[in-house]
Amino acid sequence: MGSEHSQPNFGNHRSVGGVGMSASSPRTYEDIKALSSATGRKIPDLLAMSCQNDPFYIMPAQFKQAEWFAALWTQFDLPAGVHLRRIHYRLVSQSAPFLLVGGQSYTNTEKCWQELGAASKAARCLGLVAADAFEDKRNPNPVVTREYSPLGDPRVIFDWERYGGEGWAIPRIDADLAADLDWAIPDMDCFGYLQGDCGQPFHLELISEKSTMDDVIIPLCRELRINYAPATGFQSITGVVAMLQRLRQANKPGVVFYISDFDPAGSFMPPSVARQIEFWRTAYAPDLDVLLLPIALTPEQVKHYKLPPIPIKDTDKRQDNFLAKYGVAGATELDALEALHPGELAKIIRQETLPYRDTTYTYRAYEVRRQADSEIDVKWRAVTHPYRWRLARLKEQAADILDSYQDELESLRQGMNEELEPLERELESLRQAVKAEFAEFDPVLPDRYESPVALPEPFNGLFDSRRDYLVQLAYYKTT
């Protein structure tokens, strides 16, 4: 049911200017119209996608579709995780015809299916139905390699703790009189310095449209600790929202790398995903910066590796602009790179992701942890030095007493216990003294290692969430 899902706040779609709208952050149909009036630019020039597909520009006709979809969502009491195709068959199987926005009957046709998809997208973009209420059956599940524990939260601080020396017991006569002579001043140990993936400066994701490259990409992503989000064709809203939710869990800046064929569709996929990230980030990963960088196949790579072109389908209306823009004879598949230059794709991924991975993290974090352990050990030993020799003297005295009574175990049990009684009192006094020192022990520890690797400034890749709306728009237009 729609009410069971968290509804992101998108502001009032109908209000001119939206909530907190400025020229740097338009978000709705009315916002874009207001920006058009303010800048004197045509509306298509203010969008990264077509008017029908751009999530920032849900037009009045689409708004009606969205309301229609939200109403059927409530009417059928649809569960979380429902797939859109199942909703389609619910509609075509009603005893009375289910009507579309225009009053026509919903039938089992491609036209109705496409209208259902458009209506569901509009409903999600307007916040009438939660964007994460659907299952994505078109694309494979992501390969999640990064794990974040609560230590990834910067509010969780490192600290120190004691270990050992929990109790000192006076020996009693038994088979082994020396068994209880294990008195020791408790030692100290540091924790929280080694954070694994939590210590890396960025959350990394890789999207690829070609499952034929999985044998190369998946092992490499596991090795480099990069989440892999395969997308058969264009990435879905569900896939983008899930990726942003993983970013929110990581609670750090994110960098998304994109791999696609060099063809009309492949050239449009990265901007399409970037635009979706730009739109949904506000709801699902607010205040977290995200970069998107296409890394293969680029026109430069096609030329450098001398990859063979293939004809573009005559039905692809984008081919003329594509061929004219890049001056090529056809499209190029990602598979050609691996076939003609085995291992080169992995090399490209390593090279392009390297600036965003702190390869020294584990070593440096261990070094700081060793430094902290060493410093705390030195300070604790200095504080407890007066007690250590006293404890050693007591152990020697107790050992002497135990030896003298070992052979007369049964007959001298009472006598030994009487002689140990004063030591027991002094031992308890000593234990309380060490306990009091521990309560007051407050060492100054070195700061935990924080990776110095920062997001590049400026960043010349396709998408940067830190950019002004119009500045980011210029990057889409020049891609």
mmCIF file of C-alpha atoms in Angstrom, residues 106-467:
data_model
loop_
_atom_site.group_PDB
_atom_site.id
_atom_site.type_symbol
_atom_site.label_atom_id
_atom_site.label_comp_id
_atom_site.label_asym_id
_atom_site.label_seq_id
_atom_site.Cartn_x
_atom_site.Cartn_y
_atom_site.Cartn_z
ATOM 1 C CA TYR A 106 -7.322 -0.292 -20.542
ATOM 2 C CA THR A 107 -6.526 -3.292 -22.775
ATOM 3 C CA ASN A 108 -3.695 -5.749 -23.217
ATOM 4 C CA THR A 109 -1.850 -3.652 -25.800
ATOM 5 C CA GLU A 110 1.593 -2.095 -26.068
ATOM 6 C CA LYS A 111 0.027 1.373 -26.099
ATOM 7 C CA CYS A 112 -1.718 0.826 -22.748
ATOM 8 C CA TRP A 113 1.392 -0.768 -21.263
ATOM 9 C CA GLN A 114 3.471 2.260 -22.243
ATOM 10 C CA GLU A 115 0.877 4.635 -20.794
ATOM 11 C CA LEU A 116 0.941 2.689 -17.517
ATOM 12 C CA GLY A 117 4.715 3.017 -17.381
ATOM 13 C CA ALA A 118 4.583 6.740 -18.076
ATOM 14 C CA ALA A 119 1.889 7.239 -15.419
ATOM 15 C CA SER A 120 3.855 5.303 -12.777
ATOM 16 C CA LYS A 121 6.969 7.345 -13.518
ATOM 17 C CA ALA A 122 5.068 10.630 -13.179
ATOM 18 C CA ALA A 123 3.457 9.469 -9.919
ATOM 19 C CA ARG A 124 6.836 8.648 -8.454
ATOM 20 C CA CYS A 125 8.446 11.879 -9.622
ATOM 21 C CA LEU A 126 5.622 13.844 -7.973
ATOM 22 C CA GLY A 127 5.839 11.845 -4.750
ATOM 23 C CA LEU A 128 2.291 10.477 -5.080
ATOM 24 C CA VAL A 129 3.703 6.932 -4.896
ATOM 25 C CA ALA A 130 7.007 6.029 -3.250
ATOM 26 C CA ALA A 131 9.758 5.564 -5.809
ATOM 27 C CA ASP A 132 11.098 2.509 -3.984
ATOM 28 C CA ALA A 133 7.723 0.711 -3.955
ATOM 29 C CA PHE A 134 8.548 -1.374 -7.037
ATOM 30 C CA GLU A 135 10.702 -4.387 -7.847
ATOM 31 C CA ASP A 136 13.127 -3.981 -10.740
ATOM 32 C CA LYS A 137 12.857 -7.240 -12.672
ATOM 33 C CA ARG A 138 14.422 -5.876 -15.853
ATOM 34 C CA ASN A 139 17.943 -5.438 -14.515
ATOM 35 C CA PRO A 140 20.002 -7.997 -12.545
ATOM 36 C CA ASN A 141 20.507 -7.421 -8.832
ATOM 37 C CA PRO A 142 23.496 -5.243 -7.938
ATOM 38 C CA VAL A 143 26.701 -6.877 -6.738
ATOM 39 C CA VAL A 144 27.281 -5.141 -3.409
ATOM 40 C CA THR A 145 30.922 -5.311 -2.367
ATOM 41 C CA ARG A 146 31.083 -2.436 0.106
ATOM 42 C CA GLU A 147 29.976 -3.038 3.671
ATOM 43 C CA TYR A 148 29.434 -0.264 6.183
ATOM 44 C CA SER A 149 29.236 -0.810 9.924
ATOM 45 C CA PRO A 150 28.063 1.783 12.448
ATOM 46 C CA LEU A 151 31.697 2.918 12.603
ATOM 47 C CA GLY A 152 31.059 4.550 9.237
ATOM 48 C CA ASP A 153 29.023 7.121 11.136
ATOM 49 C CA PRO A 154 31.445 9.976 11.925
ATOM 50 C CA ARG A 155 29.666 10.448 15.243
ATOM 51 C CA VAL A 156 31.079 7.114 16.473
ATOM 52 C CA ILE A 157 34.460 7.921 17.971
ATOM 53 C CA PHE A 158 37.452 5.731 18.611
ATOM 54 C CA ASP A 159 38.328 4.929 22.209
ATOM 55 C CA TRP A 160 40.363 2.662 24.459
ATOM 56 C CA GLU A 161 39.407 -0.118 26.828
ATOM 57 C CA ARG A 162 41.062 -2.348 29.390
ATOM 58 C CA TYR A 163 41.507 -6.088 29.136
ATOM 59 C CA GLY A 164 42.894 -8.711 31.522
ATOM 60 C CA GLY A 165 43.417 -8.447 35.285
ATOM 61 C CA GLU A 166 39.701 -8.623 36.041
ATOM 62 C CA GLY A 167 40.061 -10.299 39.455
ATOM 63 C CA TRP A 168 42.717 -11.264 42.001
ATOM 64 C CA ALA A 169 41.895 -14.297 44.136
ATOM 65 C CA ILE A 170 43.718 -15.603 47.205
ATOM 66 C CA PRO A 171 44.724 -19.250 46.521
ATOM 67 C CA ARG A 172 43.047 -22.014 48.437
ATOM 68 C CA ILE A 173 44.531 -25.407 48.985
ATOM 69 C CA ASP A 174 43.662 -27.788 46.151
ATOM 70 C CA ALA A 175 45.532 -30.148 43.808
ATOM 71 C CA ASP A 176 47.558 -27.283 42.324
ATOM 72 C CA LEU A 177 48.121 -24.549 44.840
ATOM 73 C CA ALA A 178 49.692 -22.168 42.310
ATOM 74 C CA ALA A 179 46.729 -22.279 39.888
ATOM 75 C CA ASP A 180 45.260 -19.057 41.252
ATOM 76 C CA LEU A 181 48.488 -17.062 41.115
ATOM 77 C CA ASP A 182 47.546 -15.328 37.863
ATOM 78 C CA TRP A 183 47.384 -11.813 39.236
ATOM 79 C CA ALA A 184 48.102 -9.135 36.668
ATOM 80 C CA ILE A 185 47.584 -5.422 36.206
ATOM 81 C CA PRO A 186 44.948 -5.056 33.423
ATOM 82 C CA ASP A 187 46.283 -4.028 30.022
ATOM 83 C CA MET A 188 44.777 -1.470 27.630
ATOM 84 C CA ASP A 189 43.768 -1.840 24.000
ATOM 85 C CA CYS A 190 42.518 0.669 21.384
ATOM 86 C CA PHE A 191 39.616 0.065 19.039
ATOM 87 C CA GLY A 192 37.721 1.881 16.275
ATOM 88 C CA TYR A 193 40.757 2.792 14.173
ATOM 89 C CA LEU A 194 40.250 0.120 11.505
ATOM 90 C CA GLN A 195 37.027 0.837 9.649
ATOM 91 C CA GLY A 196 37.364 -1.176 6.431
ATOM 92 C CA ASP A 197 35.101 0.277 3.723
ATOM 93 C CA CYS A 198 33.870 2.861 6.227
ATOM 94 C CA GLY A 199 37.307 4.466 6.156
ATOM 95 C CA GLN A 200 37.403 4.964 2.393
ATOM 96 C CA PRO A 201 36.739 8.584 1.382
ATOM 97 C CA PHE A 202 34.018 7.844 -1.197
ATOM 98 C CA HIS A 203 31.249 5.369 -1.938
ATOM 99 C CA LEU A 204 31.885 3.913 -5.404
ATOM 100 C CA GLU A 205 29.403 2.373 -7.853
ATOM 101 C CA LEU A 206 29.873 1.117 -11.401
ATOM 102 C CA ILE A 207 27.040 0.791 -13.929
ATOM 103 C CA SER A 208 27.420 -1.229 -17.121
ATOM 104 C CA GLU A 209 24.845 -1.870 -19.821
ATOM 105 C CA LYS A 210 26.632 -5.012 -21.086
ATOM 106 C CA SER A 211 26.222 -8.253 -19.141
ATOM 107 C CA THR A 212 28.698 -9.816 -21.601
ATOM 108 C CA MET A 213 31.448 -8.035 -19.640
ATOM 109 C CA ASP A 214 30.419 -9.448 -16.245
ATOM 110 C CA ASP A 215 33.241 -12.014 -16.251
ATOM 111 C CA VAL A 216 35.669 -9.081 -16.277
ATOM 112 C CA ILE A 217 33.747 -6.513 -14.239
ATOM 113 C CA ILE A 218 32.388 -8.528 -11.294
ATOM 114 C CA PRO A 219 35.722 -10.017 -10.070
ATOM 115 C CA LEU A 220 37.391 -6.638 -10.494
ATOM 116 C CA CYS A 221 34.646 -4.808 -8.587
ATOM 117 C CA ARG A 222 34.964 -7.313 -5.753
ATOM 118 C CA GLU A 223 38.712 -6.761 -5.667
ATOM 119 C CA LEU A 224 38.460 -2.963 -5.762
ATOM 120 C CA ARG A 225 35.458 -2.862 -3.388
ATOM 121 C CA ILE A 226 33.205 -1.114 -5.904
ATOM 122 C CA ASN A 227 29.472 -1.834 -6.010
ATOM 123 C CA TYR A 228 28.384 -3.071 -9.429
ATOM 124 C CA ALA A 229 24.917 -2.139 -10.701
ATOM 125 C CA PRO A 230 24.301 -3.905 -14.031
ATOM 126 C CA ALA A 231 21.713 -2.271 -16.266
ATOM 127 C CA THR A 232 20.313 -3.968 -19.328
ATOM 128 C CA GLY A 233 19.858 -0.847 -21.366
ATOM 129 C CA PHE A 234 18.789 2.269 -19.486
ATOM 130 C CA GLN A 235 18.922 2.219 -15.692
ATOM 131 C CA SER A 236 15.452 2.303 -14.101
ATOM 132 C CA ILE A 237 14.125 4.710 -11.481
ATOM 133 C CA THR A 238 14.094 1.788 -9.057
ATOM 134 C CA GLY A 239 17.772 1.101 -9.763
ATOM 135 C CA VAL A 240 18.756 4.746 -9.293
ATOM 136 C CA VAL A 241 16.797 5.043 -6.038
ATOM 137 C CA ALA A 242 18.357 1.819 -4.695
ATOM 138 C CA MET A 243 21.814 3.158 -5.520
ATOM 139 C CA LEU A 244 21.076 6.422 -3.703
ATOM 140 C CA GLN A 245 19.834 4.454 -0.702
ATOM 141 C CA ARG A 246 23.161 2.596 -0.629
ATOM 142 C CA LEU A 247 24.898 5.955 -0.785
ATOM 143 C CA ARG A 248 22.786 7.189 2.117
ATOM 144 C CA GLN A 249 23.847 4.131 4.132
ATOM 145 C CA ALA A 250 27.486 4.877 3.337
ATOM 146 C CA ASN A 251 26.941 8.510 4.411
ATOM 147 C CA LYS A 252 29.777 9.888 2.295
ATOM 148 C CA PRO A 253 30.258 11.412 -1.172
ATOM 149 C CA GLY A 254 29.588 9.018 -4.033
ATOM 150 C CA VAL A 255 31.221 8.502 -7.422
ATOM 151 C CA VAL A 256 29.390 6.576 -10.155
ATOM 152 C CA PHE A 257 31.325 5.193 -13.128
ATOM 153 C CA TYR A 258 29.440 4.325 -16.324
ATOM 154 C CA ILE A 259 30.320 1.777 -19.015
ATOM 155 C CA SER A 260 28.316 1.476 -22.239
ATOM 156 C CA ASP A 261 28.640 0.828 -25.948
ATOM 157 C CA PHE A 262 29.694 3.700 -28.189
ATOM 158 C CA ASP A 263 26.414 4.128 -30.025
ATOM 159 C CA PRO A 264 23.426 6.506 -30.008
ATOM 160 C CA ALA A 265 21.797 4.775 -27.016
ATOM 161 C CA GLY A 266 25.072 4.369 -25.123
ATOM 162 C CA SER A 267 25.947 8.041 -25.512
ATOM 163 C CA PHE A 268 22.611 9.017 -23.963
ATOM 164 C CA MET A 269 22.607 6.532 -21.073
ATOM 165 C CA PRO A 270 25.064 8.355 -18.754
ATOM 166 C CA PRO A 271 23.234 11.723 -19.023
ATOM 167 C CA SER A 272 19.923 9.932 -18.460
ATOM 168 C CA VAL A 273 21.146 8.294 -15.248
ATOM 169 C CA ALA A 274 22.857 11.502 -14.144
ATOM 170 C CA ARG A 275 19.588 13.386 -14.550
ATOM 171 C CA GLN A 276 17.755 10.772 -12.485
ATOM 172 C CA ILE A 277 20.425 11.026 -9.781
ATOM 173 C CA GLU A 278 20.118 14.798 -9.860
ATOM 174 C CA PHE A 279 16.359 14.547 -9.346
ATOM 175 C CA TRP A 280 16.121 11.747 -6.753
ATOM 176 C CA ARG A 281 19.184 12.692 -4.683
ATOM 177 C CA THR A 282 17.212 15.417 -2.914
ATOM 178 C CA ALA A 283 14.754 12.850 -1.568
ATOM 179 C CA TYR A 284 16.988 9.839 -0.913
ATOM 180 C CA ALA A 285 20.538 11.119 -0.317
ATOM 181 C CA PRO A 286 20.239 14.783 0.654
ATOM 182 C CA ASP A 287 23.415 16.692 1.461
ATOM 183 C CA LEU A 288 25.604 13.989 -0.109
ATOM 184 C CA ASP A 289 27.650 14.942 -3.158
ATOM 185 C CA VAL A 290 27.561 12.613 -6.167
ATOM 186 C CA LEU A 291 29.741 12.566 -9.268
ATOM 187 C CA LEU A 292 29.068 10.548 -12.419
ATOM 188 C CA LEU A 293 31.860 9.768 -14.854
ATOM 189 C CA PRO A 294 31.515 7.812 -18.134
ATOM 190 C CA ILE A 295 34.731 5.809 -18.527
ATOM 191 C CA ALA A 296 34.074 3.542 -21.540
ATOM 192 C CA LEU A 297 33.568 3.455 -24.442
ATOM 193 C CA THR A 298 34.602 6.978 -25.347
ATOM 194 C CA PRO A 299 35.280 8.343 -28.849
ATOM 195 C CA GLU A 300 38.941 8.668 -27.889
ATOM 196 C CA GLN A 301 39.141 5.014 -26.845
ATOM 197 C CA VAL A 302 37.490 3.842 -30.055
ATOM 198 C CA LYS A 303 40.087 5.756 -32.043
ATOM 199 C CA HIS A 304 43.052 4.817 -29.845
ATOM 200 C CA TYR A 305 42.338 1.083 -29.891
ATOM 201 C CA LYS A 306 41.278 1.100 -33.566
ATOM 202 C CA LEU A 307 38.001 -0.664 -32.760
ATOM 203 C CA PRO A 308 35.860 -1.700 -35.749
ATOM 204 C CA PRO A 309 32.485 0.022 -36.294
ATOM 205 C CA ILE A 310 29.188 -1.747 -36.876
ATOM 206 C CA PRO A 311 26.151 -0.372 -38.733
ATOM 207 C CA ILE A 312 23.472 1.407 -36.710
ATOM 208 C CA LYS A 313 19.892 0.216 -37.111
ATOM 209 C CA ASP A 314 17.965 2.263 -39.654
ATOM 210 C CA THR A 315 15.123 2.559 -37.111
ATOM 211 C CA ASP A 316 17.351 4.477 -34.681
ATOM 212 C CA LYS A 317 16.348 8.108 -35.242
ATOM 213 C CA ARG A 318 19.354 9.334 -33.282
ATOM 214 C CA GLN A 319 21.967 7.922 -35.637
ATOM 215 C CA ASP A 320 22.320 11.005 -37.894
ATOM 216 C CA ASN A 321 23.151 13.300 -34.976
ATOM 217 C CA PHE A 322 25.454 10.669 -33.493
ATOM 218 C CA LEU A 323 27.425 10.103 -36.691
ATOM 219 C CA ALA A 324 27.710 13.832 -37.396
ATOM 220 C CA LYS A 325 28.730 14.702 -33.838
ATOM 221 C CA TYR A 326 31.555 12.166 -33.565
ATOM 222 C CA GLY A 327 32.521 11.873 -37.219
ATOM 223 C CA VAL A 328 32.431 8.066 -37.196
ATOM 224 C CA ALA A 329 31.212 5.472 -39.678
ATOM 225 C CA GLY A 330 29.107 3.514 -37.180
ATOM 226 C CA ALA A 331 28.718 2.315 -33.620
ATOM 227 C CA THR A 332 31.237 0.306 -31.574
ATOM 228 C CA GLU A 333 30.451 -2.432 -29.065
ATOM 229 C CA LEU A 334 32.214 -2.739 -25.742
ATOM 230 C CA ASP A 335 32.811 -6.404 -26.579
ATOM 231 C CA ALA A 336 35.221 -5.368 -29.346
ATOM 232 C CA LEU A 337 37.603 -3.844 -26.803
ATOM 233 C CA GLU A 338 37.904 -7.058 -24.791
ATOM 234 C CA ALA A 339 38.082 -9.226 -27.910
ATOM 235 C CA LEU A 340 40.909 -7.271 -29.545
ATOM 236 C CA HIS A 341 42.665 -6.017 -26.397
ATOM 237 C CA PRO A 342 42.100 -8.547 -23.581
ATOM 238 C CA GLY A 343 42.555 -7.043 -20.129
ATOM 239 C CA GLU A 344 42.321 -3.454 -21.358
ATOM 240 C CA LEU A 345 38.839 -2.859 -19.929
ATOM 241 C CA ALA A 346 40.036 -3.901 -16.471
ATOM 242 C CA LYS A 347 43.026 -1.596 -16.886
ATOM 243 C CA ILE A 348 40.724 1.313 -17.779
ATOM 244 C CA ILE A 349 38.508 0.655 -14.755
ATOM 245 C CA ARG A 350 41.523 0.501 -12.436
ATOM 246 C CA GLN A 351 42.983 3.689 -13.850
ATOM 247 C CA GLU A 352 39.760 5.717 -13.849
ATOM 248 C CA THR A 353 38.737 4.675 -10.330
ATOM 249 C CA LEU A 354 42.202 5.048 -8.776
ATOM 250 C CA PRO A 355 41.864 8.778 -7.885
ATOM 251 C CA TYR A 356 38.787 7.900 -5.825
ATOM 252 C CA ARG A 357 40.253 4.931 -3.919
ATOM 253 C CA ASP A 358 42.649 5.411 -1.004
ATOM 254 C CA THR A 359 44.992 2.488 -1.637
ATOM 255 C CA THR A 360 47.052 3.403 1.449
ATOM 256 C CA TYR A 361 44.130 3.325 3.850
ATOM 257 C CA THR A 362 44.667 -0.110 5.413
ATOM 258 C CA TYR A 363 48.390 0.446 5.962
ATOM 259 C CA ARG A 364 47.979 3.948 7.377
ATOM 260 C CA ALA A 365 45.042 2.994 9.574
ATOM 261 C CA TYR A 366 47.079 0.107 11.037
ATOM 262 C CA GLU A 367 50.012 2.460 11.595
ATOM 263 C CA VAL A 368 47.849 4.902 13.544
ATOM 264 C CA ARG A 369 46.299 2.044 15.484
ATOM 265 C CA ARG A 370 49.783 0.714 16.379
ATOM 266 C CA GLN A 371 50.813 4.220 17.429
ATOM 267 C CA ALA A 372 47.746 4.529 19.628
ATOM 268 C CA ASP A 373 48.359 1.104 21.198
ATOM 269 C CA SER A 374 51.983 1.994 21.864
ATOM 270 C CA GLU A 375 51.184 5.366 23.407
ATOM 271 C CA ILE A 376 48.419 4.057 25.613
ATOM 272 C CA ASP A 377 50.600 1.134 26.746
ATOM 273 C CA VAL A 378 53.469 3.451 27.707
ATOM 274 C CA LYS A 379 51.179 5.837 29.600
ATOM 275 C CA TRP A 380 49.299 3.037 31.385
ATOM 276 C CA ARG A 381 52.494 1.302 32.447
ATOM 277 C CA ALA A 382 53.805 4.570 33.842
ATOM 278 C CA VAL A 383 50.615 5.115 35.836
ATOM 279 C CA THR A 384 50.543 1.547 37.202
ATOM 280 C CA HIS A 385 54.297 1.160 37.785
ATOM 281 C CA PRO A 386 54.017 1.644 41.589
ATOM 282 C CA TYR A 387 51.499 -1.179 41.746
ATOM 283 C CA ARG A 388 53.277 -3.676 39.539
ATOM 284 C CA TRP A 389 56.249 -4.279 41.847
ATOM 285 C CA ARG A 390 53.921 -4.535 44.839
ATOM 286 C CA LEU A 391 51.809 -7.092 42.996
ATOM 287 C CA ALA A 392 54.944 -9.037 42.006
ATOM 288 C CA ARG A 393 56.119 -9.022 45.645
ATOM 289 C CA LEU A 394 52.767 -10.315 46.815
ATOM 290 C CA LYS A 395 52.840 -13.084 44.203
ATOM 291 C CA GLU A 396 56.319 -14.125 45.376
ATOM 292 C CA GLN A 397 55.199 -14.164 49.002
ATOM 293 C CA ALA A 398 52.096 -16.157 48.129
ATOM 294 C CA ALA A 399 54.157 -18.610 46.077
ATOM 295 C CA ASP A 400 56.531 -19.176 48.993
ATOM 296 C CA ILE A 401 53.635 -19.874 51.275
ATOM 297 C CA LEU A 402 52.058 -22.257 48.782
ATOM 298 C CA ASP A 403 55.306 -24.201 48.369
ATOM 299 C CA SER A 404 55.696 -24.615 52.090
ATOM 300 C CA TYR A 405 52.235 -26.102 52.381
ATOM 301 C CA GLN A 406 52.149 -28.197 49.192
ATOM 302 C CA ASP A 407 53.334 -31.428 50.843
ATOM 303 C CA GLU A 408 51.043 -31.014 53.806
ATOM 304 C CA LEU A 409 47.996 -30.255 51.662
ATOM 305 C CA GLU A 410 45.326 -31.708 53.902
ATOM 306 C CA SER A 411 46.784 -31.251 57.338
ATOM 307 C CA LEU A 412 47.897 -27.665 56.786
ATOM 308 C CA ARG A 413 44.844 -26.365 54.846
ATOM 309 C CA GLN A 414 43.520 -24.372 57.752
ATOM 310 C CA GLY A 415 46.896 -22.968 58.663
ATOM 311 C CA MET A 416 47.587 -21.751 55.119
ATOM 312 C CA ASN A 417 44.235 -20.080 54.863
ATOM 313 C CA GLU A 418 44.868 -18.242 58.114
ATOM 314 C CA GLU A 419 48.260 -16.996 56.909
ATOM 315 C CA LEU A 420 46.804 -15.850 53.538
ATOM 316 C CA GLU A 421 44.034 -13.832 55.123
ATOM 317 C CA PRO A 422 46.166 -10.660 55.653
ATOM 318 C CA LEU A 423 47.378 -10.897 52.029
ATOM 319 C CA GLU A 424 43.798 -11.173 50.840
ATOM 320 C CA ARG A 425 42.917 -7.933 52.584
ATOM 321 C CA GLU A 426 45.960 -6.155 51.158
ATOM 322 C CA LEU A 427 45.286 -7.630 47.707
ATOM 323 C CA GLU A 428 41.730 -6.292 47.762
ATOM 324 C CA SER A 429 43.027 -2.897 48.847
ATOM 325 C CA LEU A 430 45.500 -2.962 45.974
ATOM 326 C CA ARG A 431 42.788 -4.012 43.511
ATOM 327 C CA GLN A 432 40.600 -1.119 44.605
ATOM 328 C CA ALA A 433 43.522 1.271 44.149
ATOM 329 C CA VAL A 434 44.106 0.081 40.571
ATOM 330 C CA LYS A 435 40.352 0.277 39.911
ATOM 331 C CA ALA A 436 40.345 3.883 41.121
ATOM 332 C CA GLU A 437 43.275 4.726 38.840
ATOM 333 C CA PHE A 438 41.398 3.183 35.929
ATOM 334 C CA ALA A 439 38.345 5.330 36.653
ATOM 335 C CA GLU A 440 40.513 8.462 36.453
ATOM 336 C CA PHE A 441 42.633 7.281 33.490
ATOM 337 C CA ASP A 442 42.041 9.667 30.585
ATOM 338 C CA PRO A 443 44.823 9.483 27.989
ATOM 339 C CA VAL A 444 44.981 11.832 25.001
ATOM 340 C CA LEU A 445 44.957 9.637 21.890
ATOM 341 C CA PRO A 446 46.102 10.528 18.387
ATOM 342 C CA ASP A 447 43.365 11.307 15.900
ATOM 343 C CA ARG A 448 42.055 8.386 13.832
ATOM 344 C CA TYR A 449 43.449 8.275 10.296
ATOM 345 C CA GLU A 450 41.117 10.104 7.912
ATOM 346 C CA SER A 451 41.763 9.690 4.216
ATOM 347 C CA PRO A 452 42.997 12.965 2.660
ATOM 348 C CA VAL A 453 41.617 12.037 -0.777
ATOM 349 C CA ALA A 454 38.990 14.635 -1.729
ATOM 350 C CA LEU A 455 36.539 15.080 -4.562
ATOM 351 C CA PRO A 456 38.277 16.840 -7.438
ATOM 352 C CA GLU A 457 37.630 20.540 -7.726
ATOM 353 C CA PRO A 458 36.847 21.392 -10.407
ATOM 354 C CA PHE A 459 35.405 18.138 -11.763
ATOM 355 C CA ASN A 460 35.035 18.026 -15.531
ATOM 356 C CA GLY A 461 33.089 14.764 -15.744
ATOM 357 C CA LEU A 462 29.458 14.477 -16.793
ATOM 358 C CA PHE A 463 27.692 15.044 -13.464
ATOM 359 C CA ASP A 464 28.539 16.831 -10.228
ATOM 360 C CA SER A 465 25.808 17.386 -7.638
ATOM 361 C CA ARG A 466 27.688 20.463 -6.397
ATOM 362 C CA ARG A 467 27.013 22.344 -9.621
#
